[in-house]
Amino acid sequence: MKKSVGLVQTQIARINLPPDGLKLEKGGRLSELDVAYETYGSLNDRRNNSILVCHALSGDAHVAGFHENSTKPGWWDEMIGPGKGIDTDRFFVICANILGGCKGTTGPSSKDPDTGHSYGSKFPEITLGDIVEVQHLLLNHLGIERLYGVIGGSLGGMQVLEWSLRFPDKVDRCICIASAASLNAQALAFDIVGREAILSDPLWAGGDYYNTGSLPAMGLAQARMIGHITYLSPQKMETKFGREKSDAAEPLKKFNTRFQVESYLHYNGRAFVDRFDANSYLHITEAMDSYDLEERFGSLDNAFTAVQAKMLIIALSSDWLFPPEQSLEVATALLRAGKQVSYCLLDSPHGHDAFLLDIDHLTEAVQTFLCPVPPASPVHAEEAARAADRARIRRMLTPKARILDLGCGDGQLLAELADPTAPRPHLGIDIDLVNIVAALGRGLDVFQGDIDNGLGMIPDNSYDYVILSQTLQVVRKPRLVLQEMLRVAHAGIIAFPNFSSLGNRLHLAFSGKMPVSDTLPYAWYDTPNIHLATLKDFQDLCRRDGIRIEEIDCLSDCPLGRAFIKIGLPNLGADRVLCRISRL
Amino acid sequence: MKKSVGLVQTQIARINLPPDGLKLEKGGRLSELDVAYETYGSLNDRRNNSILVCHALSGDAHVAGFHENSTKPGWWDEMIGPGKGIDTDRFFVICANILGGCKGTTGPSSKDPDTGHSYGSKFPEITLGDIVEVQHLLLNHLGIERLYGVIGGSLGGMQVLEWSLRFPDKVDRCICIASAASLNAQALAFDIVGREAILSDPLWAGGDYYNTGSLPAMGLAQARMIGHITYLSPQKMETKFGREKSDAAEPLKKFNTRFQVESYLHYNGRAFVDRFDANSYLHITEAMDSYDLEERFGSLDNAFTAVQAKMLIIALSSDWLFPPEQSLEVATALLRAGKQVSYCLLDSPHGHDAFLLDIDHLTEAVQTFLCPVPPASPVHAEEAARAADRARIRRMLTPKARILDLGCGDGQLLAELADPTAPRPHLGIDIDLVNIVAALGRGLDVFQGDIDNGLGMIPDNSYDYVILSQTLQVVRKPRLVLQEMLRVAHAGIIAFPNFSSLGNRLHLAFSGKMPVSDTLPYAWYDTPNIHLATLKDFQDLCRRDGIRIEEIDCLSDCPLGRAFIKIGLPNLGADRVLCRISRL
């Protein structure tokens, strides 16, 4: 059981503004600005251990610990605390209610100093940019010049992206979870219908309901009900509710049902009305909907030109509100813009909201990215066996080369090759999240992905070498992978087992069975090696596809094999082959 | 360009009811019943060519052709007409507005004969069962005793299922498209929020708005907007609208946007109010939400016990309102209940609504199922090559055996084995829709599926033989497939290439390349044969996994190979092997 940060309280900062107030991006002005915030942990003497947490649509400043007389922890207590993902023994953590909110920061329900009444319909239009500017003003107010990191999920992730490009020299690490550079059409559609529900509630009264004694409760509850459908994956909906019915005794209203999912939606709709303001909902969703980095900068690549921070983009597999493709788009654009970026896709059945839960590996990925610690021992047993290949691969590389390692494992090779003076870091790609986290622990940039889906995220000629070690035979389309390798890099280094080694030939010829050996250790029925080839086959394919083999390094585990290699019969002698290839 | 059925008109039938009226399942009664319907084509003399089309939530009787002074065709004109999927030159097609609707059939907006006013809040609760009973009453009224077929998508598909089990001896063929035996939790949730929008519209007035001079237009439009999000796939939303904005000149209302998806939703919401009744929406969605065959019969298998019709269940790949898993569940339950059922999954990016479009193969599948015509020539070239295997497989089978053919191709083998007197038909499984349609053309029962995902839909011991011809080496998990084969059948027949044939051994030994031959015709880098084995390897695995090899039949294309087989060296001689296996 992890410790909590304990008792905390929300503070309100009255921000010093210029005489003409805070100018907003869409032209509006605010003459007064309050920001509600909480902090956890201590600012160190060098004032360089601050982490800003950005909250999502309906969140607030209370992200961890407990308020007095409450047993309900902050909304991300799972992540923040002593020894947790964001370790308050080490970091000074700040979270502030966003501009336009209703939890202490200036918003539509705040008192307009010019009139003495709530802003209501007079509250100006805000943007994600304004929200982040206000966070920046708060940090100035707190005397914090630079952030060790900024992190957030969903709408909070959009704020993280905005931080990375708006204040590039003030943040060192960004973690953007379950988010996007803009909402897609379906997510927009849900927001549009949600707002429509509020706007068509007669009690909304054009936004000026604060002094009417009533609230657009029906409309706001409706909007929240729609939201709640989108926060859960269909699988989660099914396992959580299915078609179960409640056995409540009270009679049903006409056209209501006893389905538990209906009680859940009703409960959450009503509860939201008690804790959230309809105008805040309208303003914040409007800011979210109009956020669009591509539109603003012409392209996502352009958007990220200024970024200096190391970026970690995390997607959730069953998130359909901010689907993983959108996170991958952000990560890919950062890569194309030449930035230090890692991407991982966490497997979770829970849907969008899962970023609030302690789902597998989320805490670990965040913690490892913030405080890299290399893995103590090889993550998988194969890593040890690949040590010999690593030494051979290193010999084939030119110094200072930029490397892309496909199937990079826990990142051992890239770590050995790391050069802090290089203008651009190496990149590893691996399908296995455990490997990805281990590689993050080495401080590497890594993408989680299946190279069978291609290398679409990598621009042409963006690396000097691409490495494919013991992987050619396990991919579904080896020919495509070879082509892709020589698209993204000037040269490639490939290590693969040679099916026509003396041992294999004799095995097949005399035992009449498929070869099983140190190099090909699996039985035919469960081998991952699905496209076996000989050195000659490989040479034929290279000839056919316009690939030059610059160097071949053959390895055999037996003396006879080594003798054949020596007398110029590598296709007979080699158990394993290493080739350096380039385009003809 | 296919012809239309031309000018049509909706007719109203006043149905003869017993003196105490029509008794409804939930206890209500209707003392008068009108049914609006259209027909196309002609009823033949034997009165056995009728096809009933069941419409979805907001449909009506006007399914094909044109009304006078209108250029808008019926809602499924793509499918119904001379030479179309449902050929009106051949069939007498009937479509009726459903009970509770607002397009001519008795519903909440109809005049209550007891009061002389619209039913409004007095309209009784209806069920899918009531809807289908009313369709049956209409058929009696028209003098139609028996249906050649019944077809429908979405809510219409639920009616099809209800027909199959409520009137099992009155329908010969059922086609259920993009539907389910009950809504899942997410679909329920959307309906719940949609109804909530209507119920919370003050103008709904408890359902009695017909004489108030106003309508719950806001609520109904809201409900429809939510619906429209669910009818399109996210991909379709993205390609259709993305984040495009309209350049309309009129000023925006506050918190409205210029996103095209907003105009689309607004337009459809408003248009719906003009053509649909809010109370009908409430009653019909309530009937749909409470439809639950599992709850009603204890299990889906039980639900389908009475079914006699040949069933075709069609799912759409990108449908997330009635996701393919739910169609597969229905198909699987029918299979477990021992019924004649085929299943196919059409690849479409459009989402749920795609069943209304002429998407690839939908028309073809419907047409072929209704009027089977065997394929003129082999669908794929491989079929011809497999002819020799077919003759050898037939020799290994016992007469009257029930057969499951995995990777059944266009169904040639099963067609050759078909026995109209057998108590239970054979089943084919294939991954390729073109094959599935061809097999439907032979009148076979076929499931579209990937056997790498297992045979979970097939109950234990439900076949005598399961056949796996030239497929063992292409599956990802050959060992699992073997185990599954002997779970679902008493015996299996497997044909596979022998990697240790003389030819292959010599090829590898002397050319140093991977074998390429008539039996293994692909290059290493693009072969689908990913788990190659020798006869001996196969025998070893069978020994290890408790599989008895009852008979081996070896084939070689060369005389020397045949000689080796003859002298008892099949692992050296055979190019191709056929084994009959069973559990030890």
PDB file of N, CA and C in Angstrom, chain A residues 8-71:
ATOM      1  N   VAL A   8      -4.191  17.935   2.578  1.00  0.00           N
ATOM      2  CA  VAL A   8      -3.791  19.062   1.716  1.00  0.00           C
ATOM      3  C   VAL A   8      -4.935  20.055   1.659  1.00  0.00           C
ATOM      4  N   GLN A   9      -4.634  21.250   1.170  1.00  0.00           N
ATOM      5  CA  GLN A   9      -5.744  22.152   0.907  1.00  0.00           C
ATOM      6  C   GLN A   9      -5.504  22.999  -0.327  1.00  0.00           C
ATOM      7  N   THR A  10      -6.611  23.380  -0.948  1.00  0.00           N
ATOM      8  CA  THR A  10      -6.530  24.190  -2.157  1.00  0.00           C
ATOM      9  C   THR A  10      -6.259  25.634  -1.762  1.00  0.00           C
ATOM     10  N   GLN A  11      -5.338  26.268  -2.469  1.00  0.00           N
ATOM     11  CA  GLN A  11      -5.042  27.674  -2.197  1.00  0.00           C
ATOM     12  C   GLN A  11      -5.467  28.506  -3.398  1.00  0.00           C
ATOM     13  N   ILE A  12      -5.735  29.748  -3.146  1.00  0.00           N
ATOM     14  CA  ILE A  12      -6.109  30.640  -4.243  1.00  0.00           C
ATOM     15  C   ILE A  12      -5.036  31.708  -4.384  1.00  0.00           C
ATOM     16  N   ALA A  13      -4.482  31.823  -5.577  1.00  0.00           N
ATOM     17  CA  ALA A  13      -3.516  32.892  -5.846  1.00  0.00           C
ATOM     18  C   ALA A  13      -4.220  33.997  -6.627  1.00  0.00           C
ATOM     19  N   ARG A  14      -4.133  35.210  -6.141  1.00  0.00           N
ATOM     20  CA  ARG A  14      -4.602  36.354  -6.926  1.00  0.00           C
ATOM     21  C   ARG A  14      -3.399  36.803  -7.766  1.00  0.00           C
ATOM     22  N   ILE A  15      -3.501  36.616  -9.074  1.00  0.00           N
ATOM     23  CA  ILE A  15      -2.362  36.870  -9.957  1.00  0.00           C
ATOM     24  C   ILE A  15      -2.259  38.361 -10.266  1.00  0.00           C
ATOM     25  N   ASN A  16      -1.010  38.894 -10.198  1.00  0.00           N
ATOM     26  CA  ASN A  16      -0.784  40.288 -10.600  1.00  0.00           C
ATOM     27  C   ASN A  16      -0.921  40.428 -12.109  1.00  0.00           C
ATOM     28  N   LEU A  17      -1.809  41.265 -12.537  1.00  0.00           N
ATOM     29  CA  LEU A  17      -2.010  41.461 -13.977  1.00  0.00           C
ATOM     30  C   LEU A  17      -1.578  42.870 -14.367  1.00  0.00           C
ATOM     31  N   PRO A  18      -1.280  43.090 -15.633  1.00  0.00           N
ATOM     32  CA  PRO A  18      -1.011  44.459 -16.102  1.00  0.00           C
ATOM     33  C   PRO A  18      -2.268  45.317 -15.900  1.00  0.00           C
ATOM     34  N   PRO A  19      -2.101  46.638 -15.952  1.00  0.00           N
ATOM     35  CA  PRO A  19      -3.243  47.529 -15.683  1.00  0.00           C
ATOM     36  C   PRO A  19      -4.447  47.250 -16.588  1.00  0.00           C
ATOM     37  N   ASP A  20      -4.198  46.847 -17.842  1.00  0.00           N
ATOM     38  CA  ASP A  20      -5.356  46.590 -18.710  1.00  0.00           C
ATOM     39  C   ASP A  20      -5.817  45.131 -18.648  1.00  0.00           C
ATOM     40  N   GLY A  21      -5.358  44.414 -17.643  1.00  0.00           N
ATOM     41  CA  GLY A  21      -5.879  43.077 -17.405  1.00  0.00           C
ATOM     42  C   GLY A  21      -5.210  42.004 -18.251  1.00  0.00           C
ATOM     43  N   LEU A  22      -5.796  40.815 -18.211  1.00  0.00           N
ATOM     44  CA  LEU A  22      -5.262  39.683 -18.962  1.00  0.00           C
ATOM     45  C   LEU A  22      -5.925  39.641 -20.331  1.00  0.00           C
ATOM     46  N   LYS A  23      -5.093  39.771 -21.354  1.00  0.00           N
ATOM     47  CA  LYS A  23      -5.626  39.742 -22.713  1.00  0.00           C
ATOM     48  C   LYS A  23      -5.738  38.299 -23.181  1.00  0.00           C
ATOM     49  N   LEU A  24      -6.892  37.907 -23.682  1.00  0.00           N
ATOM     50  CA  LEU A  24      -7.103  36.518 -24.120  1.00  0.00           C
ATOM     51  C   LEU A  24      -6.923  36.400 -25.628  1.00  0.00           C
ATOM     52  N   GLU A  25      -6.668  35.196 -26.085  1.00  0.00           N
ATOM     53  CA  GLU A  25      -6.347  34.987 -27.504  1.00  0.00           C
ATOM     54  C   GLU A  25      -7.472  35.394 -28.449  1.00  0.00           C
ATOM     55  N   LYS A  26      -8.711  35.209 -28.017  1.00  0.00           N
ATOM     56  CA  LYS A  26      -9.827  35.522 -28.906  1.00  0.00           C
ATOM     57  C   LYS A  26     -10.273  36.976 -28.769  1.00  0.00           C
ATOM     58  N   GLY A  27      -9.495  37.773 -28.019  1.00  0.00           N
ATOM     59  CA  GLY A  27      -9.808  39.197 -27.945  1.00  0.00           C
ATOM     60  C   GLY A  27     -10.407  39.653 -26.627  1.00  0.00           C
ATOM     61  N   GLY A  28     -10.901  38.728 -25.834  1.00  0.00           N
ATOM     62  CA  GLY A  28     -11.498  39.109 -24.557  1.00  0.00           C
ATOM     63  C   GLY A  28     -10.434  39.555 -23.547  1.00  0.00           C
ATOM     64  N   ARG A  29     -10.909  40.125 -22.447  1.00  0.00           N
ATOM     65  CA  ARG A  29     -10.021  40.557 -21.373  1.00  0.00           C
ATOM     66  C   ARG A  29     -10.602  40.171 -20.020  1.00  0.00           C
ATOM     67  N   LEU A  30      -9.724  39.894 -19.072  1.00  0.00           N
ATOM     68  CA  LEU A  30     -10.153  39.676 -17.687  1.00  0.00           C
ATOM     69  C   LEU A  30      -9.385  40.668 -16.822  1.00  0.00           C
ATOM     70  N   SER A  31     -10.107  41.434 -15.998  1.00  0.00           N
ATOM     71  CA  SER A  31      -9.389  42.435 -15.208  1.00  0.00           C
ATOM     72  C   SER A  31      -8.909  41.871 -13.872  1.00  0.00           C
ATOM     73  N   GLU A  32      -9.411  40.697 -13.516  1.00  0.00           N
ATOM     74  CA  GLU A  32      -8.927  40.038 -12.301  1.00  0.00           C
ATOM     75  C   GLU A  32      -8.709  38.570 -12.602  1.00  0.00           C
ATOM     76  N   LEU A  33      -7.716  37.990 -11.958  1.00  0.00           N
ATOM     77  CA  LEU A  33      -7.478  36.560 -12.195  1.00  0.00           C
ATOM     78  C   LEU A  33      -7.105  35.860 -10.901  1.00  0.00           C
ATOM     79  N   ASP A  34      -7.939  34.914 -10.497  1.00  0.00           N
ATOM     80  CA  ASP A  34      -7.608  34.026  -9.386  1.00  0.00           C
ATOM     81  C   ASP A  34      -7.266  32.656  -9.947  1.00  0.00           C
ATOM     82  N   VAL A  35      -6.298  32.000  -9.338  1.00  0.00           N
ATOM     83  CA  VAL A  35      -6.002  30.620  -9.730  1.00  0.00           C
ATOM     84  C   VAL A  35      -5.987  29.755  -8.478  1.00  0.00           C
ATOM     85  N   ALA A  36      -6.814  28.699  -8.503  1.00  0.00           N
ATOM     86  CA  ALA A  36      -6.831  27.749  -7.393  1.00  0.00           C
ATOM     87  C   ALA A  36      -5.802  26.666  -7.673  1.00  0.00           C
ATOM     88  N   TYR A  37      -4.982  26.330  -6.668  1.00  0.00           N
ATOM     89  CA  TYR A  37      -3.949  25.317  -6.909  1.00  0.00           C
ATOM     90  C   TYR A  37      -3.634  24.566  -5.636  1.00  0.00           C
ATOM     91  N   GLU A  38      -3.020  23.411  -5.846  1.00  0.00           N
ATOM     92  CA  GLU A  38      -2.473  22.661  -4.712  1.00  0.00           C
ATOM     93  C   GLU A  38      -1.035  22.288  -5.047  1.00  0.00           C
ATOM     94  N   THR A  39      -0.232  22.089  -4.007  1.00  0.00           N
ATOM     95  CA  THR A  39       1.133  21.599  -4.223  1.00  0.00           C
ATOM     96  C   THR A  39       1.404  20.459  -3.255  1.00  0.00           C
ATOM     97  N   TYR A  40       2.319  19.607  -3.657  1.00  0.00           N
ATOM     98  CA  TYR A  40       2.706  18.439  -2.847  1.00  0.00           C
ATOM     99  C   TYR A  40       4.216  18.304  -2.963  1.00  0.00           C
ATOM    100  N   GLY A  41       4.866  17.814  -1.913  1.00  0.00           N
ATOM    101  CA  GLY A  41       6.324  17.711  -1.912  1.00  0.00           C
ATOM    102  C   GLY A  41       6.923  19.102  -1.728  1.00  0.00           C
ATOM    103  N   SER A  42       8.250  19.186  -1.839  1.00  0.00           N
ATOM    104  CA  SER A  42       8.918  20.462  -1.581  1.00  0.00           C
ATOM    105  C   SER A  42       9.764  20.893  -2.770  1.00  0.00           C
ATOM    106  N   LEU A  43       9.747  22.168  -2.975  1.00  0.00           N
ATOM    107  CA  LEU A  43      10.616  22.741  -4.007  1.00  0.00           C
ATOM    108  C   LEU A  43      12.050  22.669  -3.479  1.00  0.00           C
ATOM    109  N   ASN A  44      12.968  22.115  -4.280  1.00  0.00           N
ATOM    110  CA  ASN A  44      14.351  22.013  -3.790  1.00  0.00           C
ATOM    111  C   ASN A  44      15.068  23.362  -3.918  1.00  0.00           C
ATOM    112  N   ASP A  45      16.288  23.407  -3.417  1.00  0.00           N
ATOM    113  CA  ASP A  45      16.995  24.688  -3.372  1.00  0.00           C
ATOM    114  C   ASP A  45      17.284  25.219  -4.771  1.00  0.00           C
ATOM    115  N   ARG A  46      17.559  24.282  -5.679  1.00  0.00           N
ATOM    116  CA  ARG A  46      17.857  24.741  -7.034  1.00  0.00           C
ATOM    117  C   ARG A  46      16.571  25.024  -7.825  1.00  0.00           C
ATOM    118  N   ARG A  47      15.446  24.835  -7.198  1.00  0.00           N
ATOM    119  CA  ARG A  47      14.136  25.114  -7.799  1.00  0.00           C
ATOM    120  C   ARG A  47      13.969  24.430  -9.170  1.00  0.00           C
ATOM    121  N   ASN A  48      14.499  23.216  -9.270  1.00  0.00           N
ATOM    122  CA  ASN A  48      14.414  22.526 -10.568  1.00  0.00           C
ATOM    123  C   ASN A  48      13.723  21.165 -10.470  1.00  0.00           C
ATOM    124  N   ASN A  49      12.880  21.005  -9.480  1.00  0.00           N
ATOM    125  CA  ASN A  49      12.200  19.698  -9.339  1.00  0.00           C
ATOM    126  C   ASN A  49      10.674  19.827  -9.405  1.00  0.00           C
ATOM    127  N   SER A  50      10.187  20.828 -10.162  1.00  0.00           N
ATOM    128  CA  SER A  50       8.730  21.039 -10.217  1.00  0.00           C
ATOM    129  C   SER A  50       8.082  20.248 -11.349  1.00  0.00           C
ATOM    130  N   ILE A  51       6.983  19.637 -11.031  1.00  0.00           N
ATOM    131  CA  ILE A  51       6.187  18.958 -12.060  1.00  0.00           C
ATOM    132  C   ILE A  51       4.772  19.526 -12.025  1.00  0.00           C
ATOM    133  N   LEU A  52       4.325  19.979 -13.182  1.00  0.00           N
ATOM    134  CA  LEU A  52       2.970  20.514 -13.294  1.00  0.00           C
ATOM    135  C   LEU A  52       2.039  19.423 -13.808  1.00  0.00           C
ATOM    136  N   VAL A  53       0.937  19.234 -13.112  1.00  0.00           N
ATOM    137  CA  VAL A  53      -0.067  18.263 -13.548  1.00  0.00           C
ATOM    138  C   VAL A  53      -1.254  19.037 -14.132  1.00  0.00           C
ATOM    139  N   CYS A  54      -1.656  18.684 -15.358  1.00  0.00           N
ATOM    140  CA  CYS A  54      -2.765  19.380 -16.028  1.00  0.00           C
ATOM    141  C   CYS A  54      -4.009  18.500 -15.969  1.00  0.00           C
ATOM    142  N   HIS A  55      -5.118  19.060 -15.513  1.00  0.00           N
ATOM    143  CA  HIS A  55      -6.304  18.220 -15.357  1.00  0.00           C
ATOM    144  C   HIS A  55      -7.185  18.210 -16.598  1.00  0.00           C
ATOM    145  N   ALA A  56      -8.080  17.230 -16.632  1.00  0.00           N
ATOM    146  CA  ALA A  56      -8.967  17.028 -17.778  1.00  0.00           C
ATOM    147  C   ALA A  56     -10.238  17.860 -17.614  1.00  0.00           C
ATOM    148  N   LEU A  57     -11.179  17.667 -18.518  1.00  0.00           N
ATOM    149  CA  LEU A  57     -12.384  18.486 -18.598  1.00  0.00           C
ATOM    150  C   LEU A  57     -13.023  18.841 -17.256  1.00  0.00           C
ATOM    151  N   SER A  58     -13.299  17.827 -16.441  1.00  0.00           N
ATOM    152  CA  SER A  58     -14.072  18.099 -15.226  1.00  0.00           C
ATOM    153  C   SER A  58     -13.228  17.998 -13.962  1.00  0.00           C
ATOM    154  N   GLY A  59     -11.908  18.024 -14.119  1.00  0.00           N
ATOM    155  CA  GLY A  59     -11.030  17.909 -12.957  1.00  0.00           C
ATOM    156  C   GLY A  59     -10.884  19.222 -12.209  1.00  0.00           C
ATOM    157  N   ASP A  60      -9.972  19.201 -11.239  1.00  0.00           N
ATOM    158  CA  ASP A  60      -9.710  20.416 -10.463  1.00  0.00           C
ATOM    159  C   ASP A  60      -8.298  20.344  -9.901  1.00  0.00           C
ATOM    160  N   ALA A  61      -7.982  21.285  -9.015  1.00  0.00           N
ATOM    161  CA  ALA A  61      -6.618  21.358  -8.487  1.00  0.00           C
ATOM    162  C   ALA A  61      -6.310  20.231  -7.507  1.00  0.00           C
ATOM    163  N   HIS A  62      -7.336  19.568  -7.001  1.00  0.00           N
ATOM    164  CA  HIS A  62      -7.141  18.577  -5.941  1.00  0.00           C
ATOM    165  C   HIS A  62      -6.800  17.221  -6.546  1.00  0.00           C
ATOM    166  N   VAL A  63      -5.522  17.032  -6.835  1.00  0.00           N
ATOM    167  CA  VAL A  63      -5.112  15.841  -7.578  1.00  0.00           C
ATOM    168  C   VAL A  63      -4.629  14.726  -6.662  1.00  0.00           C
ATOM    169  N   ALA A  64      -4.194  15.056  -5.442  1.00  0.00           N
ATOM    170  CA  ALA A  64      -3.669  14.006  -4.551  1.00  0.00           C
ATOM    171  C   ALA A  64      -4.002  14.341  -3.110  1.00  0.00           C
ATOM    172  N   GLY A  65      -3.899  13.328  -2.245  1.00  0.00           N
ATOM    173  CA  GLY A  65      -4.125  13.531  -0.816  1.00  0.00           C
ATOM    174  C   GLY A  65      -5.595  13.760  -0.491  1.00  0.00           C
ATOM    175  N   PHE A  66      -5.815  14.262   0.732  1.00  0.00           N
ATOM    176  CA  PHE A  66      -7.184  14.402   1.233  1.00  0.00           C
ATOM    177  C   PHE A  66      -7.427  15.808   1.747  1.00  0.00           C
ATOM    178  N   HIS A  67      -8.621  16.281   1.522  1.00  0.00           N
ATOM    179  CA  HIS A  67      -9.041  17.526   2.155  1.00  0.00           C
ATOM    180  C   HIS A  67      -9.554  17.213   3.546  1.00  0.00           C
ATOM    181  N   GLU A  68      -9.523  18.213   4.404  1.00  0.00           N
ATOM    182  CA  GLU A  68      -9.999  18.012   5.768  1.00  0.00           C
ATOM    183  C   GLU A  68     -11.445  17.497   5.754  1.00  0.00           C
ATOM    184  N   ASN A  69     -11.711  16.552   6.639  1.00  0.00           N
ATOM    185  CA  ASN A  69     -13.051  15.980   6.792  1.00  0.00           C
ATOM    186  C   ASN A  69     -13.553  15.275   5.526  1.00  0.00           C
ATOM    187  N   SER A  70     -12.639  14.805   4.707  1.00  0.00           N
ATOM    188  CA  SER A  70     -13.076  14.074   3.518  1.00  0.00           C
ATOM    189  C   SER A  70     -12.276  12.785   3.414  1.00  0.00           C
ATOM    190  N   THR A  71     -12.935  11.725   2.971  1.00  0.00           N
ATOM    191  CA  THR A  71     -12.214  10.464   2.774  1.00  0.00           C
ATOM    192  C   THR A  71     -11.956  10.229   1.292  1.00  0.00           C
TER     193      THR A  71
END
